[in-house]
N, CA, C and O atoms as a DFTB+ gen file, in Angstrom:
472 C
 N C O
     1  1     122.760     226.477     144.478
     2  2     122.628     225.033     144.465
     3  2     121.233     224.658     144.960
     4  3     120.979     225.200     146.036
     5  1     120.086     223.750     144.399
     6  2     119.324     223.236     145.085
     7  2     119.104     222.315     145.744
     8  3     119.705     221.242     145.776
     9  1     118.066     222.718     146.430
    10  2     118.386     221.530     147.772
    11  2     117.955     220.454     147.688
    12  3     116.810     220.528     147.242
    13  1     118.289     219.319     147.903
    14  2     118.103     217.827     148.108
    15  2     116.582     217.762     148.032
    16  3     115.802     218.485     148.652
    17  1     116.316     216.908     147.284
    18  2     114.648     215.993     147.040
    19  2     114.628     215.175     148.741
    20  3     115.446     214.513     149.380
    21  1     113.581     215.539     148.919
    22  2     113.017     215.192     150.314
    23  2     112.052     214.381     149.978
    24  3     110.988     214.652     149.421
    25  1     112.618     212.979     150.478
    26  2     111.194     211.757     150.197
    27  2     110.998     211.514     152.015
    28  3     111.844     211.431     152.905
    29  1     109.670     211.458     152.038
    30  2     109.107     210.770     153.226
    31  2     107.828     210.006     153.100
    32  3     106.946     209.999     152.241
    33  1     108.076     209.105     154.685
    34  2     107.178     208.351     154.301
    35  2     106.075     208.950     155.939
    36  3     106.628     209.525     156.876
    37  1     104.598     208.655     155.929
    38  2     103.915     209.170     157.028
    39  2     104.825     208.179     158.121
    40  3     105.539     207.186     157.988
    41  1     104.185     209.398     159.765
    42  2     104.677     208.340     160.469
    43  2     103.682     207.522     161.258
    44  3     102.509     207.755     161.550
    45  1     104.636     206.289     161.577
    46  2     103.797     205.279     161.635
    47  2     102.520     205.505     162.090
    48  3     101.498     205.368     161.418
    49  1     102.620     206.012     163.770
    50  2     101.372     206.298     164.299
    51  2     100.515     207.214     163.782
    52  3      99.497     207.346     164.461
    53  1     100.588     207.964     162.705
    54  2      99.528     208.804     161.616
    55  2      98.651     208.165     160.691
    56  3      97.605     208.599     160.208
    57  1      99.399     206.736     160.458
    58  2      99.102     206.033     159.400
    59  2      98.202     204.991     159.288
    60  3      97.813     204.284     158.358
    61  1      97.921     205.090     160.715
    62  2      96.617     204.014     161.202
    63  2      97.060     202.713     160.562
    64  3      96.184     202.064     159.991
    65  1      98.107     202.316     160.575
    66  2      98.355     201.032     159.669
    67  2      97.342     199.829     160.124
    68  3      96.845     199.080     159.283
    69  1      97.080     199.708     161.510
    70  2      96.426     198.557     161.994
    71  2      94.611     198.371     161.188
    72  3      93.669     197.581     161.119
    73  1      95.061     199.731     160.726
    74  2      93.021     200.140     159.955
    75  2      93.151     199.803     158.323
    76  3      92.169     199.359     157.728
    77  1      94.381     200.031     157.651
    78  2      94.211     200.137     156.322
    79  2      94.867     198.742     156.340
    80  3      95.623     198.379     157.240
    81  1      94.470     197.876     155.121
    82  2      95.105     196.795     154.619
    83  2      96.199     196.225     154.273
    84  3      96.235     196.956     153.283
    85  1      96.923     195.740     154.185
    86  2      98.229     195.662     153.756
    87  2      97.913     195.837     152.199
    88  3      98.445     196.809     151.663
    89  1      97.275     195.180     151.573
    90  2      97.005     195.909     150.047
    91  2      97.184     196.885     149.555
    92  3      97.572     196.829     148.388
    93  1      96.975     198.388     150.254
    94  2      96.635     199.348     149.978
    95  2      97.958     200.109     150.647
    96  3      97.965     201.333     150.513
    97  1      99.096     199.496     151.365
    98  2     100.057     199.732     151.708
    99  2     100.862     200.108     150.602
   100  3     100.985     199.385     149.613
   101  1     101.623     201.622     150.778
   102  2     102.133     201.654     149.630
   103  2     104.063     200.598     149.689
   104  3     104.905     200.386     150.561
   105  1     103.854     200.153     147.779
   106  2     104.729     199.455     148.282
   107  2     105.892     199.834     147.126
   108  3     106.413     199.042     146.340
   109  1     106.170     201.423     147.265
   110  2     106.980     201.995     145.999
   111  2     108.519     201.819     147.097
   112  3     108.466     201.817     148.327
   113  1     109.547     201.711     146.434
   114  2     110.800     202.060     147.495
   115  2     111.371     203.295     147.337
   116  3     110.899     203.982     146.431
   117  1     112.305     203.774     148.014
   118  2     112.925     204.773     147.942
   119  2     113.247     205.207     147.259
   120  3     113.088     206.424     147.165
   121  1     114.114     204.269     146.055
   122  2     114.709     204.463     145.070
   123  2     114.124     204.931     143.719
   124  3     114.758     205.544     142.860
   125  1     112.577     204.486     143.634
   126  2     111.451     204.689     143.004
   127  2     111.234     205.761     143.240
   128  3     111.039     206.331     142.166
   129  1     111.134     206.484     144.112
   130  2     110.740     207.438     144.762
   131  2     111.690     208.319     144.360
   132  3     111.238     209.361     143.886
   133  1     113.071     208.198     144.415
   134  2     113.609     209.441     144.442
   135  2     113.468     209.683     142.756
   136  3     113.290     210.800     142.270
   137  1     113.594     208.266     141.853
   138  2     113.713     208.530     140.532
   139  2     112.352     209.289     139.711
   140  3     112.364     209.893     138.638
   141  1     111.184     209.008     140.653
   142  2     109.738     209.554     140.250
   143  2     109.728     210.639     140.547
   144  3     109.122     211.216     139.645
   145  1     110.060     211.410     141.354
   146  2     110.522     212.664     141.796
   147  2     111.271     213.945     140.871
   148  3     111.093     215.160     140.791
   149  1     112.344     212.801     140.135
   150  2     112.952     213.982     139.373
   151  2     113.683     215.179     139.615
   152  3     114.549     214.801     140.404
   153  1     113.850     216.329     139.425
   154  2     114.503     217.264     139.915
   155  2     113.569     218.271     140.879
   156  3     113.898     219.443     141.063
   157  1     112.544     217.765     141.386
   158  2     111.472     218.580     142.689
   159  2     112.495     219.072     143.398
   160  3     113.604     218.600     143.649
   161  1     111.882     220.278     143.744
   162  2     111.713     220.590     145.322
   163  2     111.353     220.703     146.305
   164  3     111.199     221.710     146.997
   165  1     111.077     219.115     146.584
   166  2     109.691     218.926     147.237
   167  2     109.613     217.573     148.041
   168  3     110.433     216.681     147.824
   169  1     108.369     217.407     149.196
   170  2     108.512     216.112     149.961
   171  2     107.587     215.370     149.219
   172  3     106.498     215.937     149.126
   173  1     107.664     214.332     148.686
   174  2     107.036     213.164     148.309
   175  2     106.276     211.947     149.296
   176  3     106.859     210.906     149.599
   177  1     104.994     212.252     149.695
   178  2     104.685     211.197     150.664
   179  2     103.672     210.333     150.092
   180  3     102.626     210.677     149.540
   181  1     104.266     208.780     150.363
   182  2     102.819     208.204     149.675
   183  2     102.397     207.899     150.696
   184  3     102.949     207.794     151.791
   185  1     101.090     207.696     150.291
   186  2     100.168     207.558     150.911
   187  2      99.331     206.193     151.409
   188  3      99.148     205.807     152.564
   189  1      98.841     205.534     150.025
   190  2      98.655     204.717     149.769
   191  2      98.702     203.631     148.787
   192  3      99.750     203.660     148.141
   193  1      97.963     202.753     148.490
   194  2      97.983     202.111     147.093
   195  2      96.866     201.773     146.842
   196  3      96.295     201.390     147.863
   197  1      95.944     201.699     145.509
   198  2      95.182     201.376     145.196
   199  2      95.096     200.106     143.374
   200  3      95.105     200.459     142.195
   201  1      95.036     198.926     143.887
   202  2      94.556     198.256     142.416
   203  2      93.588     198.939     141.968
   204  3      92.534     199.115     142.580
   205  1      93.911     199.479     140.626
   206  2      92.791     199.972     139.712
   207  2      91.605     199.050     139.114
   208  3      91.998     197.995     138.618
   209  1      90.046     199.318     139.083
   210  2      89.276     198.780     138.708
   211  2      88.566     198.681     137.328
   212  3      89.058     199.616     136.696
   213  1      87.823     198.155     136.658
   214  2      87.661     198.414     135.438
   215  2      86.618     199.392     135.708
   216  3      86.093     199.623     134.619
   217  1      85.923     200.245     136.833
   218  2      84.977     201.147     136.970
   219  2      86.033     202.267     137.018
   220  3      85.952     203.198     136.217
   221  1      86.986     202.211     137.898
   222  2      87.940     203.370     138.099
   223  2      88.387     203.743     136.917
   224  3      88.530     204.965     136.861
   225  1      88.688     203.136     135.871
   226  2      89.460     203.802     134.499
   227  2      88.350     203.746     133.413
   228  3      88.671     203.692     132.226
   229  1      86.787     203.761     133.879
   230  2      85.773     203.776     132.931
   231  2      85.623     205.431     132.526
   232  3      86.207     206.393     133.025
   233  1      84.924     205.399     131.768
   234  2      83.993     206.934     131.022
   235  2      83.615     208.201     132.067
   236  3      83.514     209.412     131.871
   237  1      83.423     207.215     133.479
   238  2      82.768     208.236     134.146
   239  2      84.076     208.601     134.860
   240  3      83.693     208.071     135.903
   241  1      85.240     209.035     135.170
   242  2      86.091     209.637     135.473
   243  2      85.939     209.610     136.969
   244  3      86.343     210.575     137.616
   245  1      85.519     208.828     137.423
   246  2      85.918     208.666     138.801
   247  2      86.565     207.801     139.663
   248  3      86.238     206.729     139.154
   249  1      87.300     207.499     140.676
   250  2      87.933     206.738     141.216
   251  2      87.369     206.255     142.832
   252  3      87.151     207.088     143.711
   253  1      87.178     204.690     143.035
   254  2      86.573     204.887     144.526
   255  2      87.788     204.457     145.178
   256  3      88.581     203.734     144.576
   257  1      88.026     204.900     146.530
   258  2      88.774     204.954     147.366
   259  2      88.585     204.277     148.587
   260  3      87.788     204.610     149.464
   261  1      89.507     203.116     148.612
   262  2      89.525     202.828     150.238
   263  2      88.685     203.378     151.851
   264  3      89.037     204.193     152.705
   265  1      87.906     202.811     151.771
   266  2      87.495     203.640     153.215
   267  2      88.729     204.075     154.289
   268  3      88.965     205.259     154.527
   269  1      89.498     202.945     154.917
   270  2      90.230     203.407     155.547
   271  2      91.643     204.279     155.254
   272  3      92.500     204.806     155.965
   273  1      91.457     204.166     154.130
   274  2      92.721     205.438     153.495
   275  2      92.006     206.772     153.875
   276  3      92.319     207.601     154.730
   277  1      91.048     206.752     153.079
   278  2      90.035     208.246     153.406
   279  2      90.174     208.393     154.828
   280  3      90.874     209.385     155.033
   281  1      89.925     208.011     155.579
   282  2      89.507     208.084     157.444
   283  2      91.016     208.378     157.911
   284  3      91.264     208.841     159.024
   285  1      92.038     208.055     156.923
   286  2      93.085     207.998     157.438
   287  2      94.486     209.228     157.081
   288  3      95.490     209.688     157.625
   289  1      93.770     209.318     155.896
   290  2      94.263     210.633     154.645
   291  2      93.624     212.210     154.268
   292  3      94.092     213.318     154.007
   293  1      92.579     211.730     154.379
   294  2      91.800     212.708     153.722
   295  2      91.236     213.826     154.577
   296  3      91.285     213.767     155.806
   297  1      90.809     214.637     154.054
   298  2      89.903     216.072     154.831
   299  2      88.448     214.810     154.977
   300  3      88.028     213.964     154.187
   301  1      87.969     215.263     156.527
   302  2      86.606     214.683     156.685
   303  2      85.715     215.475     156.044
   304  3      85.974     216.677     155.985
   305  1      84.170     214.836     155.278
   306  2      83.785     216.095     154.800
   307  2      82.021     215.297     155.695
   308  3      81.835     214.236     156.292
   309  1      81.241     216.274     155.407
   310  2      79.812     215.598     156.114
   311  2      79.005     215.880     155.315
   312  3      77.937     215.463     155.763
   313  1      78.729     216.693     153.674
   314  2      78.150     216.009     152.929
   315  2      78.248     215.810     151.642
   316  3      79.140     216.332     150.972
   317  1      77.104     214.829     151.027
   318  2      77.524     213.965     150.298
   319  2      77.867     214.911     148.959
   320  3      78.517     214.315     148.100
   321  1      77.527     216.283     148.666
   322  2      78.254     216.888     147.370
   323  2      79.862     217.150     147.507
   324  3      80.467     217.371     146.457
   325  1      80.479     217.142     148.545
   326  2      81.822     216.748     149.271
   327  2      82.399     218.510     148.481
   328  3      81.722     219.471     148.117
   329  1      84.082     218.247     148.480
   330  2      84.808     219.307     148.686
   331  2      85.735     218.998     147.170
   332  3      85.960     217.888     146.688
   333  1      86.241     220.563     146.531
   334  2      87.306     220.185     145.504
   335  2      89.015     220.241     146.040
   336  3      89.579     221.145     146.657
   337  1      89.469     219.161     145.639
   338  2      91.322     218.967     146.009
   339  2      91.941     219.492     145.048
   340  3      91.638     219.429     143.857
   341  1      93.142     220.214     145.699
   342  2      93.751     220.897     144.636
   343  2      95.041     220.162     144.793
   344  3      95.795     220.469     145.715
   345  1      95.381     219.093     143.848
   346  2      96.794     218.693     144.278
   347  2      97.722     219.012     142.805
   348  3      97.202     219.388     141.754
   349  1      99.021     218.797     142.980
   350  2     100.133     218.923     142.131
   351  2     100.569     217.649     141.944
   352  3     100.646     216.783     142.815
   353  1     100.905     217.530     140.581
   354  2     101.769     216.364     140.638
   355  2     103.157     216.369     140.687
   356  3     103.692     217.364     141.175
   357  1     103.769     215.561     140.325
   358  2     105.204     215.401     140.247
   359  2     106.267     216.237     139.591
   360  3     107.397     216.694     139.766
   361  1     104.984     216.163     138.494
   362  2     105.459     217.289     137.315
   363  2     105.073     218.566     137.386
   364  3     105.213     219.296     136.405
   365  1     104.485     219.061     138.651
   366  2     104.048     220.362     138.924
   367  2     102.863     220.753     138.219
   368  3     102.369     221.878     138.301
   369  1     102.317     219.613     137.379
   370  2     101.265     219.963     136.699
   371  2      99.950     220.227     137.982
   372  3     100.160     219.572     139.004
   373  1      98.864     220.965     137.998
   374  2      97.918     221.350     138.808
   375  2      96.403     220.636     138.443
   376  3      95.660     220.914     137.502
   377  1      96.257     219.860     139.264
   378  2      95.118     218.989     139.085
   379  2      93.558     219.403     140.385
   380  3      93.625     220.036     141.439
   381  1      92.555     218.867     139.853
   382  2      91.469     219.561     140.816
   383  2      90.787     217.923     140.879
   384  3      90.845     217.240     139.857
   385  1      90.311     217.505     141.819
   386  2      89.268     217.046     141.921
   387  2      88.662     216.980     142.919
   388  3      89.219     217.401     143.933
   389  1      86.798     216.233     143.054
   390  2      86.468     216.685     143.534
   391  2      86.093     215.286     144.502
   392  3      85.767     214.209     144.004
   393  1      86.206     215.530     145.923
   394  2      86.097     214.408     146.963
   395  2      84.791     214.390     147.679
   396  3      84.448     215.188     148.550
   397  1      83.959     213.180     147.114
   398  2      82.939     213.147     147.916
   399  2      82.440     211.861     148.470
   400  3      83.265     211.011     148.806
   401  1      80.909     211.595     148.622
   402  2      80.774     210.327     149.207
   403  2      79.335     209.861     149.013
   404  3      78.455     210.683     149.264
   405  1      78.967     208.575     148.574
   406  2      77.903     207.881     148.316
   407  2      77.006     207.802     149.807
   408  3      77.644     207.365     150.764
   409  1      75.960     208.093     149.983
   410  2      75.704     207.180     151.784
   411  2      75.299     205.645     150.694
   412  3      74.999     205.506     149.509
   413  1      75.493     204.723     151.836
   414  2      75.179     203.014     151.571
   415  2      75.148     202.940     152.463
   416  3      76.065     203.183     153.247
   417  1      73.582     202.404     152.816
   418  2      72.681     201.916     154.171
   419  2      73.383     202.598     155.123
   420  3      73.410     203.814     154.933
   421  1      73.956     202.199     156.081
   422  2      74.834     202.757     157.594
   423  2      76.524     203.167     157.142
   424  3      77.263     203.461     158.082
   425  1      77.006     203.181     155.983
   426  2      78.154     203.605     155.500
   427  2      78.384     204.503     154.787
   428  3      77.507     205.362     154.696
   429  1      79.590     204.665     154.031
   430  2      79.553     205.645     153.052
   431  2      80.543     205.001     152.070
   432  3      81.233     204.086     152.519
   433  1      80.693     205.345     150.845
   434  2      81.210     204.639     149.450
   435  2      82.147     206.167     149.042
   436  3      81.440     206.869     148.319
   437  1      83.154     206.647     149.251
   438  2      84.279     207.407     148.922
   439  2      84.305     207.127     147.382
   440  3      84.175     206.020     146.859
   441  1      84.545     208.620     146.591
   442  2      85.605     208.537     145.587
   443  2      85.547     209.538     145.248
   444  3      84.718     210.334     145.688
   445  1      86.875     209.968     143.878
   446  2      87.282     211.066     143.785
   447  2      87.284     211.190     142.523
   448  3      88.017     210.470     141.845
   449  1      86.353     212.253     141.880
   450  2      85.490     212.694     140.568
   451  2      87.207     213.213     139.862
   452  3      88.263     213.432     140.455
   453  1      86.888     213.261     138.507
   454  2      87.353     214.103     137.510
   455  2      88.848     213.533     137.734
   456  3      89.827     214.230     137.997
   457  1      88.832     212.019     137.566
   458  2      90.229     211.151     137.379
   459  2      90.301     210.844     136.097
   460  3      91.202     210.055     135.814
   461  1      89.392     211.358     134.918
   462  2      89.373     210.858     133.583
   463  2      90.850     210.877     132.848
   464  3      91.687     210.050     132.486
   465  1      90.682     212.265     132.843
   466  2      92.081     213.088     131.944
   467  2      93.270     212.785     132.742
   468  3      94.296     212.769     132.062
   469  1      93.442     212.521     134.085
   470  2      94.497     212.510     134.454
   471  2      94.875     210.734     134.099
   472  3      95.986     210.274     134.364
């Protein structure tokens, strides 16, 4: 028999909620969750949410990301050619991309390359 689909959500105090926006709060329910899931064997955590931009779903296959999601989610990286993510999806399909960061004046501008195809 397999075992029960495990949905979670971070906990609170991990989640820096007081830093990330309520926007960017994810706002899928459980029920969503268990049905997006499918027959996994696996924990499902969201993370965040992001409105898509008309730059994010352009030619150049990249996606920018929330600062405070990154600060809050992500591997820190320190420079700007950044690191490749190896995540899975839902469907077990195996996805790569690659996480890096713009400098802007005293900041930095997050996003995550090679979102074309997916």
């Amino acid at each position: 028999m397999a075992s029960p689909i495990q949905i979670a959500r971070p906990p609170v105090k991990r989640r820096r909620r007081k830093n990330i926006s309520p926007r960017n709060l994810p706002k899928i329910t459980d029920q969503e969750l268990t049905q997006l899931s499918g027959d996994l064997n696996s924990t499902i955590v969201p993370l965040f949410e992001k409105t898509l931009s008309a730059s994010d779903v352009g030619r150049l296959g990249r996606m920018v990301l929330p600062k405070p999601c990154v600060e809050a989610y992500f591997p820190p990286i320190s420079e700007p050619g950044g690191i490749y993510l190896h995540i899975e999806d839902v469907k077990g399909k195996k996805l790569m991309f690659r996480f890096r960061f713009w400098p802007n004046n005293s900041s930095r501008i997050y996003v995550l390359e090679g979102v074309h195809p997916w």
